[in-house]
Amino acid sequence: MPNPKTLMRPTVAASLAVLLTLAAGCSKPSDTSANATNAQASQSGVASRLGDLSVFQSIASDVAALVDKGDLPKAKARIKDLEVAWDAAEAGLKPRAAEDWHKLDKAIDKALEALRADAPTQPNCKSAMTNLQQTFATLSGKR
């Protein structure tokens, strides 16, 4: 019998992505002053021209922590959640800032590639995850 957690993970990730996409569509601040924008960014976590990316960054942080521990099989399983959520949110995020979306998508793809390699290594996976986290940080600084 399949593990219920394994069956629920894609459903939960997809549902979360749909909710994020819906919320992202309504995230334009009514006050465009710099103070209001900065306050919104600090309240919502990682904000960028793409919107609030904190849920995606949280999953990436989980993956990075697993890689740091050397638990590459769990990291590989957890990054699937990032892939599913990111793909489900594409239609809502990409039109906001296509160039930023492509940068982050490429960093996610490299992390997926490193963890799904035939013989993944901790240094390669760590490098890919560091790059992904730096991409999140770079994009969150854009206004």
C-alpha positions as YAML, in Angstrom:
chain: A
units: angstrom
residues:
- id: 1
  name: MET
  ca: [0.00, 0.00, 0.00]
- id: 2
  name: PRO
  ca: [1.42, 3.43, -0.93]
- id: 3
  name: ASN
  ca: [2.47, 5.77, 1.84]
- id: 4
  name: PRO
  ca: [-0.34, 8.38, 2.35]
- id: 5
  name: LYS
  ca: [2.24, 11.16, 2.88]
- id: 6
  name: THR
  ca: [3.77, 10.40, -0.51]
- id: 7
  name: LEU
  ca: [0.37, 10.61, -2.16]
- id: 8
  name: MET
  ca: [-0.58, 13.87, -0.44]
- id: 9
  name: ARG
  ca: [2.67, 15.79, -1.05]
- id: 10
  name: PRO
  ca: [2.00, 16.69, -4.73]
- id: 11
  name: THR
  ca: [-1.61, 17.61, -3.94]
- id: 12
  name: VAL
  ca: [-0.60, 19.88, -1.07]
- id: 13
  name: ALA
  ca: [2.17, 21.50, -3.12]
- id: 14
  name: ALA
  ca: [-0.15, 22.10, -6.07]
- id: 15
  name: SER
  ca: [-2.87, 23.54, -3.81]
- id: 16
  name: LEU
  ca: [-0.32, 25.83, -2.17]
- id: 17
  name: ALA
  ca: [0.91, 27.00, -5.54]
- id: 18
  name: VAL
  ca: [-2.63, 27.82, -6.69]
- id: 19
  name: LEU
  ca: [-3.25, 29.82, -3.53]
- id: 20
  name: LEU
  ca: [0.05, 31.67, -3.99]
- id: 21
  name: THR
  ca: [-0.82, 32.47, -7.57]
- id: 22
  name: LEU
  ca: [-4.21, 33.84, -6.56]
- id: 23
  name: ALA
  ca: [-2.71, 35.88, -3.74]
- id: 24
  name: ALA
  ca: [0.08, 37.17, -5.99]
- id: 25
  name: GLY
  ca: [-2.51, 38.58, -8.39]
- id: 26
  name: CYS
  ca: [-3.87, 40.81, -5.62]
- id: 27
  name: SER
  ca: [-0.63, 42.01, -4.13]
- id: 28
  name: LYS
  ca: [-0.34, 45.50, -5.66]
- id: 29
  name: PRO
  ca: [0.02, 48.03, -2.86]
- id: 30
  name: SER
  ca: [-2.36, 50.98, -3.02]
- id: 31
  name: ASP
  ca: [0.29, 53.31, -1.55]
- id: 32
  name: THR
  ca: [3.30, 53.45, -3.86]
- id: 33
  name: SER
  ca: [5.64, 55.28, -1.48]
- id: 34
  name: ALA
  ca: [8.99, 53.66, -0.73]
- id: 35
  name: ASN
  ca: [8.05, 53.26, 2.93]
- id: 36
  name: ALA
  ca: [4.87, 51.36, 2.10]
- id: 37
  name: THR
  ca: [6.72, 49.13, -0.36]
- id: 38
  name: ASN
  ca: [9.46, 48.35, 2.16]
- id: 39
  name: ALA
  ca: [6.93, 47.63, 4.89]
- id: 40
  name: GLN
  ca: [5.07, 45.26, 2.59]
- id: 41
  name: ALA
  ca: [8.31, 43.47, 1.65]
- id: 42
  name: SER
  ca: [9.31, 42.98, 5.27]
- id: 43
  name: GLN
  ca: [5.85, 41.66, 6.20]
- id: 44
  name: SER
  ca: [5.56, 39.24, 3.29]
- id: 45
  name: GLY
  ca: [9.05, 37.75, 3.49]
- id: 46
  name: VAL
  ca: [10.94, 37.56, 0.22]
- id: 47
  name: ALA
  ca: [9.35, 40.10, -2.11]
- id: 48
  name: SER
  ca: [10.44, 40.81, -5.64]
- id: 49
  name: ARG
  ca: [8.98, 42.02, -8.88]
- id: 50
  name: LEU
  ca: [7.58, 38.48, -9.04]
- id: 51
  name: GLY
  ca: [5.76, 38.99, -5.74]
- id: 52
  name: ASP
  ca: [6.15, 37.08, -2.49]
- id: 53
  name: LEU
  ca: [8.56, 34.20, -3.04]
- id: 54
  name: SER
  ca: [8.88, 33.22, 0.62]
- id: 55
  name: VAL
  ca: [7.10, 29.88, 0.24]
- id: 56
  name: PHE
  ca: [9.47, 28.84, -2.54]
- id: 57
  name: GLN
  ca: [12.47, 30.10, -0.60]
- id: 58
  name: SER
  ca: [11.32, 28.19, 2.48]
- id: 59
  name: ILE
  ca: [11.26, 24.94, 0.54]
- id: 60
  name: ALA
  ca: [14.70, 25.73, -0.90]
- id: 61
  name: SER
  ca: [15.99, 26.36, 2.64]
- id: 62
  name: ASP
  ca: [14.64, 22.97, 3.72]
- id: 63
  name: VAL
  ca: [16.44, 21.34, 0.79]
- id: 64
  name: ALA
  ca: [19.68, 23.19, 1.56]
- id: 65
  name: ALA
  ca: [19.53, 22.06, 5.20]
- id: 66
  name: LEU
  ca: [19.09, 18.44, 4.08]
- id: 67
  name: VAL
  ca: [22.02, 18.79, 1.69]
- id: 68
  name: ASP
  ca: [24.14, 20.26, 4.49]
- id: 69
  name: LYS
  ca: [23.31, 17.19, 6.62]
- id: 70
  name: GLY
  ca: [24.32, 14.95, 3.73]
- id: 71
  name: ASP
  ca: [20.79, 13.52, 3.36]
- id: 72
  name: LEU
  ca: [20.64, 13.76, -0.43]
- id: 73
  name: PRO
  ca: [17.74, 11.27, -0.85]
- id: 74
  name: LYS
  ca: [15.48, 13.40, 1.40]
- id: 75
  name: ALA
  ca: [16.73, 16.57, -0.28]
- id: 76
  name: LYS
  ca: [15.86, 15.07, -3.67]
- id: 77
  name: ALA
  ca: [12.36, 14.23, -2.42]
- id: 78
  name: ARG
  ca: [11.84, 17.69, -0.90]
- id: 79
  name: ILE
  ca: [12.98, 19.59, -3.98]
- id: 80
  name: LYS
  ca: [10.14, 17.88, -5.87]
- id: 81
  name: ASP
  ca: [7.80, 20.03, -3.74]
- id: 82
  name: LEU
  ca: [9.59, 23.15, -4.97]
- id: 83
  name: GLU
  ca: [9.35, 21.98, -8.57]
- id: 84
  name: VAL
  ca: [5.62, 21.25, -8.33]
- id: 85
  name: ALA
  ca: [4.80, 24.53, -6.55]
- id: 86
  name: TRP
  ca: [6.98, 26.59, -8.91]
- id: 87
  name: ASP
  ca: [5.49, 25.01, -12.03]
- id: 88
  name: ALA
  ca: [1.94, 25.47, -10.74]
- id: 89
  name: ALA
  ca: [2.61, 29.17, -10.01]
- id: 90
  name: GLU
  ca: [4.26, 29.91, -13.37]
- id: 91
  name: ALA
  ca: [1.18, 31.38, -15.06]
- id: 92
  name: GLY
  ca: [0.72, 33.92, -12.26]
- id: 93
  name: LEU
  ca: [4.38, 34.81, -11.75]
- id: 94
  name: LYS
  ca: [6.04, 34.81, -15.15]
- id: 95
  name: PRO
  ca: [3.99, 37.69, -16.65]
- id: 96
  name: ARG
  ca: [4.98, 39.97, -13.75]
- id: 97
  name: ALA
  ca: [8.72, 39.88, -14.52]
- id: 98
  name: ALA
  ca: [9.67, 37.33, -17.17]
- id: 99
  name: GLU
  ca: [13.42, 37.97, -16.96]
- id: 100
  name: ASP
  ca: [13.45, 37.46, -13.18]
- id: 101
  name: TRP
  ca: [11.25, 34.38, -13.54]
- id: 102
  name: HIS
  ca: [13.71, 32.84, -16.03]
- id: 103
  name: LYS
  ca: [16.69, 33.55, -13.74]
- id: 104
  name: LEU
  ca: [15.02, 31.82, -10.82]
- id: 105
  name: ASP
  ca: [13.71, 29.00, -13.01]
- id: 106
  name: LYS
  ca: [17.25, 28.28, -14.26]
- id: 107
  name: ALA
  ca: [18.60, 28.22, -10.71]
- id: 108
  name: ILE
  ca: [15.82, 25.82, -9.68]
- id: 109
  name: ASP
  ca: [16.57, 23.63, -12.71]
- id: 110
  name: LYS
  ca: [20.28, 23.47, -11.78]
- id: 111
  name: ALA
  ca: [19.39, 22.43, -8.23]
- id: 112
  name: LEU
  ca: [17.03, 19.76, -9.56]
- id: 113
  name: GLU
  ca: [19.74, 18.57, -11.94]
- id: 114
  name: ALA
  ca: [22.34, 18.31, -9.16]
- id: 115
  name: LEU
  ca: [20.06, 16.38, -6.82]
- id: 116
  name: ARG
  ca: [18.74, 14.09, -9.56]
- id: 117
  name: ALA
  ca: [22.15, 13.24, -11.00]
- id: 118
  name: ASP
  ca: [22.91, 9.54, -11.41]
- id: 119
  name: ALA
  ca: [25.46, 9.90, -8.61]
- id: 120
  name: PRO
  ca: [24.72, 13.17, -6.78]
- id: 121
  name: THR
  ca: [27.50, 14.58, -4.65]
- id: 122
  name: GLN
  ca: [27.16, 16.81, -1.64]
- id: 123
  name: PRO
  ca: [29.54, 19.49, -3.01]
- id: 124
  name: ASN
  ca: [27.65, 19.76, -6.32]
- id: 125
  name: CYS
  ca: [24.28, 19.84, -4.58]
- id: 126
  name: LYS
  ca: [25.52, 22.39, -2.03]
- id: 127
  name: SER
  ca: [26.85, 24.60, -4.81]
- id: 128
  name: ALA
  ca: [23.54, 24.44, -6.69]
- id: 129
  name: MET
  ca: [21.55, 25.21, -3.54]
- id: 130
  name: THR
  ca: [23.84, 28.11, -2.63]
- id: 131
  name: ASN
  ca: [23.35, 29.51, -6.13]
- id: 132
  name: LEU
  ca: [19.57, 29.11, -5.80]
- id: 133
  name: GLN
  ca: [19.49, 30.89, -2.45]
- id: 134
  name: GLN
  ca: [21.69, 33.70, -3.83]
- id: 135
  name: THR
  ca: [19.28, 34.07, -6.75]
- id: 136
  name: PHE
  ca: [16.38, 34.45, -4.32]
- id: 137
  name: ALA
  ca: [18.39, 37.08, -2.40]
- id: 138
  name: THR
  ca: [19.32, 38.99, -5.56]
- id: 139
  name: LEU
  ca: [15.75, 39.07, -6.84]
- id: 140
  name: SER
  ca: [14.31, 40.11, -3.50]
- id: 141
  name: GLY
  ca: [16.51, 43.23, -3.65]
- id: 142
  name: LYS
  ca: [14.97, 44.36, -6.95]
- id: 143
  name: ARG
  ca: [12.14, 46.85, -6.85]
...
